[in-house]
XYZ file of C-alpha atoms in Angstrom:
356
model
C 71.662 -71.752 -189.867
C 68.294 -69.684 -189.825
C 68.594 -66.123 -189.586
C 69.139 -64.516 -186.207
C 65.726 -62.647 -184.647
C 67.095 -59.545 -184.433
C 66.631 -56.325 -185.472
C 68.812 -53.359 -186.144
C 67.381 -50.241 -185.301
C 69.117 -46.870 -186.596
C 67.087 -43.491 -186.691
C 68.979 -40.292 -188.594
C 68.797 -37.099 -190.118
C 71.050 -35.407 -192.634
C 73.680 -38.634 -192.285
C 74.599 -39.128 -195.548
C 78.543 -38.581 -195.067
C 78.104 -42.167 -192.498
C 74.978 -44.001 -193.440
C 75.684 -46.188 -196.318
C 79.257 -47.745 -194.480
C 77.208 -47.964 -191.432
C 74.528 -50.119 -193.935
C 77.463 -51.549 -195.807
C 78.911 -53.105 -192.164
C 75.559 -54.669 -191.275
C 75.041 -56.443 -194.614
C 77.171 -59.835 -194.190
C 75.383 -60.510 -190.860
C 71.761 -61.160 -192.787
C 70.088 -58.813 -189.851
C 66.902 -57.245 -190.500
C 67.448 -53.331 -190.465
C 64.996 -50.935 -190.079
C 65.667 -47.185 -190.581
C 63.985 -44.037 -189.493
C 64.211 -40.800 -190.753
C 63.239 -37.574 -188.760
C 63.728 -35.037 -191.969
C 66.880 -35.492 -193.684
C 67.504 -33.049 -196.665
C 70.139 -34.675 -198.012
C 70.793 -37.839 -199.660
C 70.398 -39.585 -196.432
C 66.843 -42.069 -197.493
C 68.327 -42.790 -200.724
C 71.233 -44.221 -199.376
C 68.969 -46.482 -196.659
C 66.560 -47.792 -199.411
C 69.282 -49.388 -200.959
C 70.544 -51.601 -197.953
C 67.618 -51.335 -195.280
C 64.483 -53.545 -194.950
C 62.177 -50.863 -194.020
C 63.232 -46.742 -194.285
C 60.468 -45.290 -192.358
C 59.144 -41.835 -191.817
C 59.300 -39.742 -188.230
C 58.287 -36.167 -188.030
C 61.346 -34.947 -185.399
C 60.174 -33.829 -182.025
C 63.366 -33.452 -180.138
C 62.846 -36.513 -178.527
C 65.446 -39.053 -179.325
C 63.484 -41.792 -177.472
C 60.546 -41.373 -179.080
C 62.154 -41.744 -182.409
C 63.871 -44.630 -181.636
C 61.016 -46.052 -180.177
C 59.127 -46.002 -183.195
C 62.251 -47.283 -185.152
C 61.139 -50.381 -182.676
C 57.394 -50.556 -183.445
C 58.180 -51.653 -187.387
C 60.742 -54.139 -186.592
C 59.758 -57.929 -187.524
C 61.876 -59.185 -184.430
C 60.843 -58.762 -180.573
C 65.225 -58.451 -180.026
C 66.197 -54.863 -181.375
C 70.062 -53.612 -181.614
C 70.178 -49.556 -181.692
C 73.199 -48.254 -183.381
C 73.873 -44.599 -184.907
C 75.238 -44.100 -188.309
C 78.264 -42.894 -187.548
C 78.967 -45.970 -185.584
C 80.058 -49.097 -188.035
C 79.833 -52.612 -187.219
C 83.561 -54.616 -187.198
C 82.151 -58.152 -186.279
C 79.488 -60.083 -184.456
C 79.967 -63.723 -183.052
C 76.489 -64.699 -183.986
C 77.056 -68.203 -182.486
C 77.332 -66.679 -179.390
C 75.093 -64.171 -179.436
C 72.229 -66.539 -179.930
C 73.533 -68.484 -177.096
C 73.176 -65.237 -174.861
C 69.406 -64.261 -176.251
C 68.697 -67.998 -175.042
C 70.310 -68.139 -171.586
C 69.141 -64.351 -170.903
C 65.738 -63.837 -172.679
C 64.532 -60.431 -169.589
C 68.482 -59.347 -170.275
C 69.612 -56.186 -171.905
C 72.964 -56.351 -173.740
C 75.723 -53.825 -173.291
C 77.936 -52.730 -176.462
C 81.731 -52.229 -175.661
C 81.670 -49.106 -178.178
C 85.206 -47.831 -179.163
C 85.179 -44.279 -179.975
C 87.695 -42.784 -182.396
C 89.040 -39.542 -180.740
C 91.089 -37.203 -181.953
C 94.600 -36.942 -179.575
C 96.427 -33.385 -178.563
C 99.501 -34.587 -180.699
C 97.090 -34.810 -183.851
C 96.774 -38.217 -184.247
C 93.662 -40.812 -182.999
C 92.829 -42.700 -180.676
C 89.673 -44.158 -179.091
C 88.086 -44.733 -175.980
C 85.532 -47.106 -175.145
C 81.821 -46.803 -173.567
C 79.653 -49.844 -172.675
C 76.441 -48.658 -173.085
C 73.040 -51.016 -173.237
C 72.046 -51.042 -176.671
C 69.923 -54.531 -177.095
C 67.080 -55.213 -175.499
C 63.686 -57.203 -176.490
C 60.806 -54.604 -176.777
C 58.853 -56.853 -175.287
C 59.880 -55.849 -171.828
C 62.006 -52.177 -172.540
C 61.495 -49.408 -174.252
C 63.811 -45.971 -174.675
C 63.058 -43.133 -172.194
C 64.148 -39.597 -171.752
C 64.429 -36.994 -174.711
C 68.128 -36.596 -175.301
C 70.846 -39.467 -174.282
C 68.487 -41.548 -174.003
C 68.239 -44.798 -172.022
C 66.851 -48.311 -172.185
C 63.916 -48.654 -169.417
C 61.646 -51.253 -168.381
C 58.301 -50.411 -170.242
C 56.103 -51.354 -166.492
C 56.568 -48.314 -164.970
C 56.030 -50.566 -161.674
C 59.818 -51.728 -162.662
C 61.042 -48.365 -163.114
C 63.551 -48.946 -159.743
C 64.607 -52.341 -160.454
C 68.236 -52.939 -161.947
C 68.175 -54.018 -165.286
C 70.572 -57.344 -166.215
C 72.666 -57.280 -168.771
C 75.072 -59.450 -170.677
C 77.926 -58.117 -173.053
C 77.203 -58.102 -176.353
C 80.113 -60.467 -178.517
C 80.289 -57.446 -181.277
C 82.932 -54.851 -182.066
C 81.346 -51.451 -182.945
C 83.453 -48.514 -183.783
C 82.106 -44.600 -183.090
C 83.356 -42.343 -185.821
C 81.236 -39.391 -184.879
C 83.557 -37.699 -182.425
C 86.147 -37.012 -185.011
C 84.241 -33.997 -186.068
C 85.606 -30.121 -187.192
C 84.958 -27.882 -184.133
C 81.879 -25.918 -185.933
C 80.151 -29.406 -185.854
C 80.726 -30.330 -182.768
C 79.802 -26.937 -180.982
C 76.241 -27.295 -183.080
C 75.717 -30.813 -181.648
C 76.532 -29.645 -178.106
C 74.319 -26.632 -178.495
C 71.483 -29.048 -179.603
C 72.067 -31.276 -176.682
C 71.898 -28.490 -174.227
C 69.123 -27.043 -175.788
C 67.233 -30.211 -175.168
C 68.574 -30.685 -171.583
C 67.421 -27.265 -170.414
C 63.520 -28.486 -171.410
C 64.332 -31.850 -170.139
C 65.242 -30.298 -166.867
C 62.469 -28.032 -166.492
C 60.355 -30.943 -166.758
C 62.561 -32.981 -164.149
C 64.572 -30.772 -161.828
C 65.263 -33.129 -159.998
C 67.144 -35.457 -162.219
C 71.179 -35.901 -161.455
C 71.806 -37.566 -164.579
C 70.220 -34.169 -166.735
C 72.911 -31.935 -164.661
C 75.552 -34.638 -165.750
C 74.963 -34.244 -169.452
C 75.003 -30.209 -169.180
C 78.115 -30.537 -167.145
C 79.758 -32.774 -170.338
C 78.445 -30.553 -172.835
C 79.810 -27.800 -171.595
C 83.227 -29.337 -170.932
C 83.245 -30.224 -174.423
C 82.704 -26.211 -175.402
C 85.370 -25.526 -172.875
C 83.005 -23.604 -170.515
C 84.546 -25.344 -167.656
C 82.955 -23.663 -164.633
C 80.045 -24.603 -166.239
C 80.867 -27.951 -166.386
C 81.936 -27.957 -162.749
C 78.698 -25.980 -161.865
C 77.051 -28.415 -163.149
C 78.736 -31.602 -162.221
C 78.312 -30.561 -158.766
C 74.584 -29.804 -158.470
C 73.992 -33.581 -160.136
C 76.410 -35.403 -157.614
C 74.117 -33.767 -154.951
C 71.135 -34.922 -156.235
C 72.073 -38.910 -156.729
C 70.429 -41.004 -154.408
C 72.163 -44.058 -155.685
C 75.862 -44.870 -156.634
C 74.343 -48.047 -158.609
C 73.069 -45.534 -160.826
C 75.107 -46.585 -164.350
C 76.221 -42.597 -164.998
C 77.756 -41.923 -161.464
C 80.903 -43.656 -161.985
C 81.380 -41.461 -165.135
C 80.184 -38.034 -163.242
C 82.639 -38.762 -160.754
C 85.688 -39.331 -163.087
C 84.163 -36.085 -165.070
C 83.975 -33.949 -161.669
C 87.858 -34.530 -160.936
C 88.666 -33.303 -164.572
C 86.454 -30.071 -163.892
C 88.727 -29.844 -160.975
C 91.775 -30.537 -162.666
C 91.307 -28.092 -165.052
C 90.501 -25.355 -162.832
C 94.370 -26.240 -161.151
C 92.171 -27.893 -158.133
C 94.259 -31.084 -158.510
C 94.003 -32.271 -154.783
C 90.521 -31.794 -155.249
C 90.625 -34.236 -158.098
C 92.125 -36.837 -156.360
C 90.072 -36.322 -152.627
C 86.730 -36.726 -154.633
C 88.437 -40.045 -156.310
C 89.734 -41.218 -153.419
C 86.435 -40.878 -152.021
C 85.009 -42.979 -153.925
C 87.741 -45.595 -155.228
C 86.223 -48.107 -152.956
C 82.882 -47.558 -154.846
C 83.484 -47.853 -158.119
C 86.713 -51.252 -158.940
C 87.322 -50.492 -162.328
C 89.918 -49.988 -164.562
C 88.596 -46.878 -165.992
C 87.945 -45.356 -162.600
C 91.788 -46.605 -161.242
C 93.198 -45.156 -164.137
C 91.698 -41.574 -163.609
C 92.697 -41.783 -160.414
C 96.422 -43.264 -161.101
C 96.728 -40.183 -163.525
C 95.204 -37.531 -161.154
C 97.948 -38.626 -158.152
C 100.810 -38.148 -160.808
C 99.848 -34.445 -161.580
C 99.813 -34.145 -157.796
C 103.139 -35.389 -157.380
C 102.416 -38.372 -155.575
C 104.507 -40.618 -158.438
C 105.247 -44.243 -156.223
C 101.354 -43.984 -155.578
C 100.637 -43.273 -158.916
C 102.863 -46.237 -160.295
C 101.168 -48.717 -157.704
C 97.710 -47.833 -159.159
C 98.892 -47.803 -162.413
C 100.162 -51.387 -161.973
C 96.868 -52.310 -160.382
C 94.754 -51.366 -163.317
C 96.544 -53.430 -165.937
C 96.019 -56.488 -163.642
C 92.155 -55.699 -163.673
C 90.175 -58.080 -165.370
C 88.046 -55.064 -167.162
C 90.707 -53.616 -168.510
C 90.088 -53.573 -171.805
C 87.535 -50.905 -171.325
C 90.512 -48.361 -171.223
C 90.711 -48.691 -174.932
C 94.148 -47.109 -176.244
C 94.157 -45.542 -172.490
C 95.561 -48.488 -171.932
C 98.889 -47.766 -174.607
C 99.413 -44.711 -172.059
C 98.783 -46.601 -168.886
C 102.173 -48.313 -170.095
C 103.264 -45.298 -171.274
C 103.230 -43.544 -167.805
C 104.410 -47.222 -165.970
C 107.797 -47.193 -168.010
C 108.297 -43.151 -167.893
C 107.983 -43.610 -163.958
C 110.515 -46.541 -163.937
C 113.064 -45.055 -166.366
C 113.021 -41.496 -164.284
C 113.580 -43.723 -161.322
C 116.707 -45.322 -162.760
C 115.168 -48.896 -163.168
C 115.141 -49.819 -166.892
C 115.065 -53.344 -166.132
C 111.369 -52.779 -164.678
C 110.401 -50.547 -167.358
C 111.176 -53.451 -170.250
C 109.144 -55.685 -168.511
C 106.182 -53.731 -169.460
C 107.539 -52.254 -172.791
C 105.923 -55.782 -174.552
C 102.276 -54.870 -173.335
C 102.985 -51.431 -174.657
C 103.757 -52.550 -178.325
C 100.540 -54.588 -177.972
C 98.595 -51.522 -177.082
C 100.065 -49.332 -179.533
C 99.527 -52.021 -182.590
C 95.825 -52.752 -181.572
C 95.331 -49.147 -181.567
C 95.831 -48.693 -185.440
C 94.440 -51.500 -185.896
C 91.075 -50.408 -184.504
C 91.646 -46.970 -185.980
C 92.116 -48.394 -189.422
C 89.603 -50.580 -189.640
């Protein structure tokens, strides 16, 4: 079989610690790979000449769009794949990949990323994003400065949804299990490049969404909530792909201010909205802290019957968790073994994701 016309696109900067397993991963697929630098002082280029196609040079101007744009421009292939270095590559079904790039040639594709987090008990876990990450450059580019999004390149488009399939690859984050120093720097870059970003768009919800998780990440939670807030009043669209997320984000804000019924009103309000599994399950957990534990377990219940629940990710391992804990403090152990199986199977594809 020829070789796929794709493209891996990966910009970085000081990324030696990730890039060459991130490389390494790629390798057995026979994928072009084409890497940018935007000033590394470290070992980062010599590790990419030795596995990339192309290592390319781009002067950093705190626009994350623009360098991955350019990662784009010196790609052989019209179909481009974005990844990150800290984010390694588990499998692709190439068969059916190729049948998707043929059946959807104007589609994006969404990666189901799993995200290794650290838990409060010390161990990991990992929690899973789909985020649009192939696209032919044909038709989309990369726009914004920081968190960056694909767009239609005719600005005449710039309203239209954008189709998407889901990409048949397993992609695992590592770059959230990071010592607290690193991860307050990266935040502090982020906002830094928000606050310009907003001055030049003060209108934009999904700006005020990204301060609000930034700063919930450094623990400045009225912040956060501040924040939150002022971008859920400026979204004129609940098809928007972020609001889903702000919403889940505003009821933790609340919930860690002790505003728990505030949590659950703002999910309630919007439970009709947004059918997912990730959404139910926020909401499942926010009407257990609230006491209201036969509601809870009926939600619960719900979300493992969803057909998108995988996207919990080892969520999922306490979705059971919290299912058989309600049963057993209810007296019925007979329905908490009937979901004790499921939990196993949560619990052994967790380290098995974790460890791979």
């Amino acid at each position: 079989m020829s070789k796929i016309p794709v493209t891996v696109c990966i910009i970085a900067k000081n990324e030696e610690k990730h890039i060459e397993e991130c490389l390494k991963h790629l390798k057995k697929y026979d994928l072009e790979v084409v890497v940018t630098d935007t000033g590394s002082t470290d070992r980062t280029k010599e590790i990419a000449e030795k596995y990339a196609d192309k290592v390319v040079d781009f002067p950093w101007i705190n626009d994350f769009a623009a360098a991955r744009n350019f990662c784009a421009s010196h790609a052989s292939n019209n179909w481009i794949i974005a990844i990150d270095c800290d984010e390694y590559v588990n499998s692709i079904d190439v068969r059916i990949l190729r049948i998707l790039m043929q059946k959807f040639p104007r589609h994006t594709g969404v990666l189901r990323i799993k995200n290794l987090v650290p838990g409060n008990d010390g161990s990991t876990g990992y929690v899973t994003d789909d985020v649009p990450r192939m696209y032919n450059k044909n038709f989309y580019q990369f726009a914004f400065p920081i968190h960056e999004q694909i767009c239609f390149k005719d600005s005449k488009k710039a309203d239209d949804n954008i189709e998407a399939f889901l990409l048949p690859m397993e992609v695992v984050h590592h770059g959230y299990i990071v010592t607290g120093d690193d991860m307050k720097r990266k935040q502090e870059r982020n906002l830094n490049l928000l606050q310009e970003s907003i001055k030049n768009d003060p209108t934009n919800g999904y700006y005020y969404f990204q301060v609000g998780q930034s700063n919930f990440v450094l623990g400045n939670i009225d912040t956060a909530l501040e924040s939150y807030e002022k971008a859920l009043s400026l979204v004129q669209s609940t098809e928007y792909l972020y609001v889903p997320e702000l919403i889940m984000s505003l009821s933790k804000a609340y919930r860690a201010k002790g505003r728990v019924k505030d949590a659950v009103a703002i999910l309630d309000q919007y439970k009709d909205t947004f059918n997912t599994a990730k959404f139910y399950y926020t909401y499942a957990t926010m009407l257990r802290e609230d006491q209201q534990i036969l509601k809870a377990l009926a939600v619960y219940i719900k979300v493992t019957l969803m057909s998108d629940v995988e996207t919990l990710g080892a969520s999922l391992t306490s979705c059971y968790a919290y299912i058989i804990n309600i049963y057993e403090s209810m007296g019925n152990k007979e329905m908490a073994e009937l979901f004790h199986k499921q939990f196993l199977e949560c619990l052994e594809e967790r380290e098995r994701v974790v460890n791979s």
